[in-house]
Amino acid sequence: MPAHETTLTGAPCWVDLMTADVDGARRFYSELFGWTAEEPDAEFGGYFTFTRNGRRVAGGMPKQQPELPDVWSVYLLTQDAEKTVAAVPEHGGSVMIPPMAVADLGTMAVVTDPAGAVIGLWQPGAHRGFELLAEPGAPGWFELMTRDFGSSVPFYQEVFGWHTKIMGDGDDFRYTVQVDDSGDEHAGIMDASAFLPEGVPSHWGVYFAVEDTDATLALTDRLGGATVQPATDTPYGRLAVATDPTGAVFKLLGPNKEEKEAPAKG
């Protein structure tokens, strides 16, 4: 896949990690996904960028509040951060960090949706966001697990301009995706009210694409991370959930076993 920049308004355009162990995270993800961790930048609070084959895939920074868990955050693209943030309270959300310029790189903000899920906004400047997507070692999918599906979907439609398609509307699977004009899917919203454990809030998550979900999960464990949900074949690929050594949750997305083991045609 060639270099990729997200251009669809409201689509995920960046992810970054807040971690209690910057050096450990830099080593862990570099070994796990074949990333290169650039040097932390003191000017931006120790922020650093992960690249794969020279292309930006994610960021990271030291956690500022020790009492908060380590976490991967998702940012949605906006062309006007001030306007987007102004619409958040009008549609049931709240503003955590108002728009702030990050030198010439862009403008960021952080808000919550009506179900309390935290979501970042990024108005690009010199930093356009992802340069690689949906191939092994890069972010492959983004998903909101929400306890209030009924308010979450219209929030992203109204505030971020999402056009959506319903993938399932039954009690056992209620799921909506953001689509562009060509029908390509960019992110999903899952009704998780029936299965999110008590105490786990609505939240956004990132899936990293891999060539072999089981092998990556085994490597996660060897590097000091942990398996949360073992690899499982689904209609969308072989999925798994894991944590890094300090507890930040991430997900894996690879080919199903049957697909992976099928003989090559030729």
mmCIF file of C-alpha atoms in Angstrom:
data_model
loop_
_atom_site.group_PDB
_atom_site.id
_atom_site.type_symbol
_atom_site.label_atom_id
_atom_site.label_comp_id
_atom_site.label_asym_id
_atom_site.label_seq_id
_atom_site.Cartn_x
_atom_site.Cartn_y
_atom_site.Cartn_z
ATOM 1 C CA MET A 1 0.000 0.000 0.000
ATOM 2 C CA PRO A 2 1.355 3.468 -0.814
ATOM 3 C CA ALA A 3 1.667 6.249 1.738
ATOM 4 C CA HIS A 4 -1.769 7.104 3.057
ATOM 5 C CA GLU A 5 -3.124 10.335 4.462
ATOM 6 C CA THR A 6 -6.615 10.450 5.945
ATOM 7 C CA THR A 7 -8.682 13.072 4.140
ATOM 8 C CA LEU A 8 -12.243 12.111 5.110
ATOM 9 C CA THR A 9 -13.611 14.554 7.683
ATOM 10 C CA GLY A 10 -14.495 12.746 10.894
ATOM 11 C CA ALA A 11 -12.410 9.671 10.103
ATOM 12 C CA PRO A 12 -9.661 8.456 12.440
ATOM 13 C CA CYS A 13 -6.440 10.178 11.428
ATOM 14 C CA TRP A 14 -4.065 9.423 14.331
ATOM 15 C CA VAL A 15 -3.522 7.310 17.431
ATOM 16 C CA ASP A 16 -1.152 7.815 20.305
ATOM 17 C CA LEU A 17 -0.169 6.122 23.536
ATOM 18 C CA MET A 18 0.008 7.627 27.004
ATOM 19 C CA THR A 19 2.395 5.444 28.977
ATOM 20 C CA ALA A 20 4.040 5.241 32.368
ATOM 21 C CA ASP A 21 7.142 3.679 30.780
ATOM 22 C CA VAL A 22 8.283 5.519 27.665
ATOM 23 C CA ASP A 23 11.491 3.525 27.190
ATOM 24 C CA GLY A 24 9.682 0.231 27.691
ATOM 25 C CA ALA A 25 6.875 1.172 25.290
ATOM 26 C CA ARG A 26 9.358 2.236 22.636
ATOM 27 C CA ARG A 27 11.093 -1.147 22.871
ATOM 28 C CA PHE A 28 7.899 -3.202 23.103
ATOM 29 C CA TYR A 29 6.091 -1.794 20.076
ATOM 30 C CA SER A 30 9.240 -1.615 17.979
ATOM 31 C CA GLU A 31 9.814 -5.341 18.517
ATOM 32 C CA LEU A 32 6.137 -6.263 18.204
ATOM 33 C CA PHE A 33 5.234 -4.384 15.011
ATOM 34 C CA GLY A 34 8.589 -3.618 13.412
ATOM 35 C CA TRP A 35 8.288 0.058 14.258
ATOM 36 C CA THR A 36 11.036 2.610 14.718
ATOM 37 C CA ALA A 37 10.615 4.940 17.683
ATOM 38 C CA GLU A 38 11.871 8.440 17.035
ATOM 39 C CA GLU A 39 13.486 10.350 19.887
ATOM 40 C CA PRO A 40 11.154 12.072 22.387
ATOM 41 C CA ASP A 41 10.820 15.810 21.790
ATOM 42 C CA ALA A 42 11.238 17.871 24.969
ATOM 43 C CA GLU A 43 9.533 20.832 23.279
ATOM 44 C CA PHE A 44 6.318 18.792 23.132
ATOM 45 C CA GLY A 45 6.424 17.197 26.583
ATOM 46 C CA GLY A 46 8.461 14.185 25.516
ATOM 47 C CA TYR A 47 6.154 13.283 22.635
ATOM 48 C CA PHE A 48 7.606 10.861 20.105
ATOM 49 C CA THR A 49 6.527 9.265 16.834
ATOM 50 C CA PHE A 50 6.510 5.635 15.771
ATOM 51 C CA THR A 51 7.259 4.973 12.098
ATOM 52 C CA ARG A 52 7.244 1.848 9.961
ATOM 53 C CA ASN A 53 9.538 1.877 6.957
ATOM 54 C CA GLY A 54 9.882 5.627 7.399
ATOM 55 C CA ARG A 55 6.134 6.353 7.478
ATOM 56 C CA ARG A 56 4.237 7.668 10.499
ATOM 57 C CA VAL A 57 1.897 5.168 12.136
ATOM 58 C CA ALA A 58 1.408 6.339 15.753
ATOM 59 C CA GLY A 59 2.645 8.573 18.549
ATOM 60 C CA GLY A 60 3.449 8.261 22.219
ATOM 61 C CA MET A 61 4.103 10.355 25.286
ATOM 62 C CA PRO A 62 4.691 10.040 29.027
ATOM 63 C CA LYS A 63 1.552 9.850 31.125
ATOM 64 C CA GLN A 64 0.953 13.104 32.988
ATOM 65 C CA GLN A 65 -1.429 11.793 35.659
ATOM 66 C CA PRO A 66 -0.106 8.679 37.435
ATOM 67 C CA GLU A 67 -3.558 7.678 38.693
ATOM 68 C CA LEU A 68 -4.936 7.261 35.166
ATOM 69 C CA PRO A 69 -4.464 4.016 33.214
ATOM 70 C CA ASP A 70 -2.087 3.777 30.281
ATOM 71 C CA VAL A 71 -4.163 4.089 27.131
ATOM 72 C CA TRP A 72 -4.201 4.301 23.355
ATOM 73 C CA SER A 73 -6.187 7.322 22.136
ATOM 74 C CA VAL A 74 -7.909 7.815 18.766
ATOM 75 C CA TYR A 75 -8.144 11.195 16.984
ATOM 76 C CA LEU A 76 -10.736 12.131 14.361
ATOM 77 C CA LEU A 77 -9.978 14.501 11.511
ATOM 78 C CA THR A 78 -11.565 17.944 11.568
ATOM 79 C CA GLN A 79 -11.026 20.852 9.234
ATOM 80 C CA ASP A 80 -12.169 23.350 11.895
ATOM 81 C CA ALA A 81 -11.447 22.336 15.485
ATOM 82 C CA GLU A 82 -13.159 25.380 16.989
ATOM 83 C CA LYS A 83 -16.389 24.738 15.111
ATOM 84 C CA THR A 84 -16.371 21.012 15.844
ATOM 85 C CA VAL A 85 -15.715 21.481 19.557
ATOM 86 C CA ALA A 86 -18.457 24.112 19.781
ATOM 87 C CA ALA A 87 -20.950 21.512 18.529
ATOM 88 C CA VAL A 88 -19.991 18.915 21.147
ATOM 89 C CA PRO A 89 -22.041 20.229 24.121
ATOM 90 C CA GLU A 90 -24.980 20.917 21.829
ATOM 91 C CA HIS A 91 -25.188 17.182 21.108
ATOM 92 C CA GLY A 92 -24.660 15.787 24.583
ATOM 93 C CA GLY A 93 -20.873 15.617 24.830
ATOM 94 C CA SER A 94 -18.399 17.578 26.915
ATOM 95 C CA VAL A 95 -15.082 19.317 26.302
ATOM 96 C CA MET A 96 -12.013 18.053 28.173
ATOM 97 C CA ILE A 97 -9.286 19.996 26.352
ATOM 98 C CA PRO A 98 -10.351 22.946 24.168
ATOM 99 C CA PRO A 99 -8.637 23.493 20.826
ATOM 100 C CA MET A 100 -4.940 24.248 21.219
ATOM 101 C CA ALA A 101 -2.332 24.837 18.541
ATOM 102 C CA VAL A 102 0.640 22.453 18.538
ATOM 103 C CA ALA A 103 3.249 24.707 16.929
ATOM 104 C CA ASP A 104 2.757 24.467 13.154
ATOM 105 C CA LEU A 105 1.864 20.782 13.336
ATOM 106 C CA GLY A 106 -1.882 21.274 13.784
ATOM 107 C CA THR A 107 -4.591 21.907 16.346
ATOM 108 C CA MET A 108 -5.776 19.321 18.849
ATOM 109 C CA ALA A 109 -8.699 19.002 21.250
ATOM 110 C CA VAL A 110 -10.156 16.246 23.408
ATOM 111 C CA VAL A 111 -13.861 15.730 24.071
ATOM 112 C CA THR A 112 -16.235 13.075 25.351
ATOM 113 C CA ASP A 113 -19.309 11.797 23.554
ATOM 114 C CA PRO A 114 -22.716 11.421 25.280
ATOM 115 C CA ALA A 115 -21.772 7.971 26.624
ATOM 116 C CA GLY A 116 -18.545 9.311 28.130
ATOM 117 C CA ALA A 117 -16.105 7.875 25.597
ATOM 118 C CA VAL A 118 -13.023 10.053 25.169
ATOM 119 C CA ILE A 119 -12.147 11.065 21.611
ATOM 120 C CA GLY A 120 -9.455 13.347 20.262
ATOM 121 C CA LEU A 121 -9.737 15.831 17.394
ATOM 122 C CA TRP A 122 -6.938 16.799 15.038
ATOM 123 C CA GLN A 123 -6.973 19.702 12.600
ATOM 124 C CA PRO A 124 -3.883 19.084 10.485
ATOM 125 C CA GLY A 125 -1.118 21.537 9.801
ATOM 126 C CA ALA A 126 2.323 20.246 8.925
ATOM 127 C CA HIS A 127 1.425 16.926 10.603
ATOM 128 C CA ARG A 128 -1.163 15.286 8.379
ATOM 129 C CA GLY A 129 -1.671 12.184 10.515
ATOM 130 C CA PHE A 130 -1.186 8.602 9.359
ATOM 131 C CA GLU A 131 1.136 7.876 6.472
ATOM 132 C CA LEU A 132 0.358 4.149 6.506
ATOM 133 C CA LEU A 133 -2.888 2.305 7.159
ATOM 134 C CA ALA A 134 -4.466 -1.137 6.877
ATOM 135 C CA GLU A 135 -1.347 -3.162 6.218
ATOM 136 C CA PRO A 136 0.698 -5.283 8.640
ATOM 137 C CA GLY A 137 2.347 -3.141 11.282
ATOM 138 C CA ALA A 138 -0.041 -0.213 10.849
ATOM 139 C CA PRO A 139 -3.417 0.715 12.334
ATOM 140 C CA GLY A 140 -6.081 -1.366 10.616
ATOM 141 C CA TRP A 141 -9.427 -0.456 12.196
ATOM 142 C CA PHE A 142 -10.950 1.832 14.826
ATOM 143 C CA GLU A 143 -13.943 1.076 16.980
ATOM 144 C CA LEU A 144 -16.116 2.675 19.631
ATOM 145 C CA MET A 145 -17.502 0.299 22.247
ATOM 146 C CA THR A 146 -20.436 2.215 23.684
ATOM 147 C CA ARG A 147 -22.926 1.737 26.483
ATOM 148 C CA ASP A 148 -25.344 4.169 24.791
ATOM 149 C CA PHE A 149 -25.594 3.281 21.118
ATOM 150 C CA GLY A 150 -28.741 5.348 20.651
ATOM 151 C CA SER A 151 -27.030 8.622 21.505
ATOM 152 C CA SER A 152 -23.556 7.804 20.197
ATOM 153 C CA VAL A 153 -24.404 7.285 16.526
ATOM 154 C CA PRO A 154 -26.217 10.615 16.047
ATOM 155 C CA PHE A 155 -23.446 12.382 17.978
ATOM 156 C CA TYR A 156 -20.798 11.342 15.435
ATOM 157 C CA GLN A 157 -23.170 12.036 12.571
ATOM 158 C CA GLU A 158 -23.952 15.556 13.751
ATOM 159 C CA VAL A 159 -20.653 16.648 15.294
ATOM 160 C CA PHE A 160 -18.176 14.958 12.954
ATOM 161 C CA GLY A 161 -20.298 14.694 9.816
ATOM 162 C CA TRP A 162 -20.317 10.915 9.627
ATOM 163 C CA HIS A 163 -22.215 9.149 6.877
ATOM 164 C CA THR A 164 -23.095 5.736 8.254
ATOM 165 C CA LYS A 165 -24.183 2.268 7.246
ATOM 166 C CA ILE A 166 -25.894 -0.243 9.529
ATOM 167 C CA MET A 167 -24.049 -3.576 9.681
ATOM 168 C CA GLY A 168 -26.283 -5.190 12.272
ATOM 169 C CA ASP A 169 -29.342 -4.136 14.252
ATOM 170 C CA GLY A 170 -30.177 -7.131 16.427
ATOM 171 C CA ASP A 171 -29.830 -7.464 20.167
ATOM 172 C CA ASP A 172 -26.862 -9.800 19.694
ATOM 173 C CA PHE A 173 -25.044 -7.562 17.181
ATOM 174 C CA ARG A 174 -25.796 -3.866 16.777
ATOM 175 C CA TYR A 175 -23.083 -2.152 14.739
ATOM 176 C CA THR A 176 -22.797 0.933 12.540
ATOM 177 C CA VAL A 177 -19.842 2.019 10.405
ATOM 178 C CA GLN A 178 -18.652 5.319 9.003
ATOM 179 C CA VAL A 179 -18.497 5.220 5.205
ATOM 180 C CA ASP A 180 -17.261 7.587 2.525
ATOM 181 C CA ASP A 181 -18.864 8.371 -0.832
ATOM 182 C CA SER A 182 -17.368 5.264 -2.418
ATOM 183 C CA GLY A 183 -18.681 3.014 0.347
ATOM 184 C CA ASP A 184 -15.303 2.377 1.987
ATOM 185 C CA GLU A 185 -15.540 1.865 5.737
ATOM 186 C CA HIS A 186 -13.378 3.875 8.149
ATOM 187 C CA ALA A 187 -14.549 3.210 11.722
ATOM 188 C CA GLY A 188 -17.252 1.406 13.656
ATOM 189 C CA ILE A 189 -19.604 1.869 16.589
ATOM 190 C CA MET A 190 -20.532 -1.257 18.562
ATOM 191 C CA ASP A 191 -23.431 -1.496 20.991
ATOM 192 C CA ALA A 192 -21.463 -2.964 23.897
ATOM 193 C CA SER A 193 -24.040 -2.351 26.622
ATOM 194 C CA ALA A 194 -24.740 -6.056 27.035
ATOM 195 C CA PHE A 195 -21.167 -7.249 27.480
ATOM 196 C CA LEU A 196 -18.843 -4.496 28.714
ATOM 197 C CA PRO A 197 -17.681 -5.566 32.190
ATOM 198 C CA GLU A 198 -18.894 -3.545 35.151
ATOM 199 C CA GLY A 199 -16.679 -0.523 35.665
ATOM 200 C CA VAL A 200 -15.401 -0.460 32.068
ATOM 201 C CA PRO A 201 -16.618 2.766 30.431
ATOM 202 C CA SER A 202 -17.506 3.396 26.816
ATOM 203 C CA HIS A 203 -14.236 3.760 24.928
ATOM 204 C CA TRP A 204 -12.507 3.971 21.587
ATOM 205 C CA GLY A 205 -9.944 1.351 20.577
ATOM 206 C CA VAL A 206 -7.482 0.665 17.782
ATOM 207 C CA TYR A 207 -6.813 -2.586 15.929
ATOM 208 C CA PHE A 208 -3.310 -3.048 14.540
ATOM 209 C CA ALA A 209 -3.120 -5.067 11.336
ATOM 210 C CA VAL A 210 -0.807 -8.088 11.465
ATOM 211 C CA GLU A 211 0.154 -10.960 9.182
ATOM 212 C CA ASP A 212 -0.485 -13.609 11.847
ATOM 213 C CA THR A 213 -2.695 -12.836 14.840
ATOM 214 C CA ASP A 214 -1.644 -15.894 16.847
ATOM 215 C CA ALA A 215 2.064 -15.311 16.314
ATOM 216 C CA THR A 216 1.759 -11.636 17.246
ATOM 217 C CA LEU A 217 -0.223 -12.524 20.359
ATOM 218 C CA ALA A 218 2.448 -15.051 21.393
ATOM 219 C CA LEU A 219 5.149 -12.427 20.832
ATOM 220 C CA THR A 220 3.130 -9.960 22.927
ATOM 221 C CA ASP A 221 3.269 -12.389 25.837
ATOM 222 C CA ARG A 222 7.007 -13.034 25.388
ATOM 223 C CA LEU A 223 7.713 -9.294 25.401
ATOM 224 C CA GLY A 224 5.911 -8.809 28.719
ATOM 225 C CA GLY A 225 2.410 -7.973 27.541
ATOM 226 C CA ALA A 226 -0.673 -10.086 28.163
ATOM 227 C CA THR A 227 -3.544 -11.714 26.305
ATOM 228 C CA VAL A 228 -6.987 -10.336 27.193
ATOM 229 C CA GLN A 229 -9.009 -12.211 24.557
ATOM 230 C CA PRO A 230 -7.439 -15.078 22.584
ATOM 231 C CA ALA A 231 -7.408 -15.005 18.788
ATOM 232 C CA THR A 232 -10.774 -15.817 17.217
ATOM 233 C CA ASP A 233 -11.878 -16.118 13.595
ATOM 234 C CA THR A 234 -14.701 -13.723 12.667
ATOM 235 C CA PRO A 235 -16.316 -12.571 9.418
ATOM 236 C CA TYR A 236 -13.970 -9.553 9.596
ATOM 237 C CA GLY A 237 -10.682 -11.362 10.276
ATOM 238 C CA ARG A 238 -8.918 -13.120 13.127
ATOM 239 C CA LEU A 239 -9.194 -10.793 16.111
ATOM 240 C CA ALA A 240 -7.530 -10.678 19.517
ATOM 241 C CA VAL A 241 -7.204 -8.264 22.427
ATOM 242 C CA ALA A 242 -3.987 -7.713 24.359
ATOM 243 C CA THR A 243 -2.199 -5.313 26.670
ATOM 244 C CA ASP A 244 1.329 -3.985 26.638
ATOM 245 C CA PRO A 245 3.547 -4.393 29.741
ATOM 246 C CA THR A 246 1.985 -1.394 31.516
ATOM 247 C CA GLY A 247 -1.604 -2.353 30.745
ATOM 248 C CA ALA A 248 -2.519 -0.271 27.683
ATOM 249 C CA VAL A 249 -5.111 -2.214 25.684
ATOM 250 C CA PHE A 250 -4.795 -2.729 21.945
ATOM 251 C CA LYS A 251 -6.367 -5.115 19.465
ATOM 252 C CA LEU A 252 -4.998 -7.240 16.640
ATOM 253 C CA LEU A 253 -6.533 -7.892 13.234
ATOM 254 C CA GLY A 254 -5.139 -10.507 10.863
ATOM 255 C CA PRO A 255 -6.348 -13.038 8.284
ATOM 256 C CA ASN A 256 -8.531 -15.881 9.507
ATOM 257 C CA LYS A 257 -6.801 -19.245 9.912
ATOM 258 C CA GLU A 258 -8.634 -20.751 6.968
ATOM 259 C CA GLU A 259 -7.697 -17.807 4.774
ATOM 260 C CA LYS A 260 -4.106 -17.880 5.965
ATOM 261 C CA GLU A 261 -3.722 -21.615 5.406
ATOM 262 C CA ALA A 262 -5.414 -21.729 1.983
ATOM 263 C CA PRO A 263 -3.007 -22.743 -0.791
ATOM 264 C CA ALA A 264 -1.967 -19.991 -3.145
ATOM 265 C CA LYS A 265 -3.720 -19.982 -6.510
ATOM 266 C CA GLY A 266 -1.679 -19.791 -9.604
#
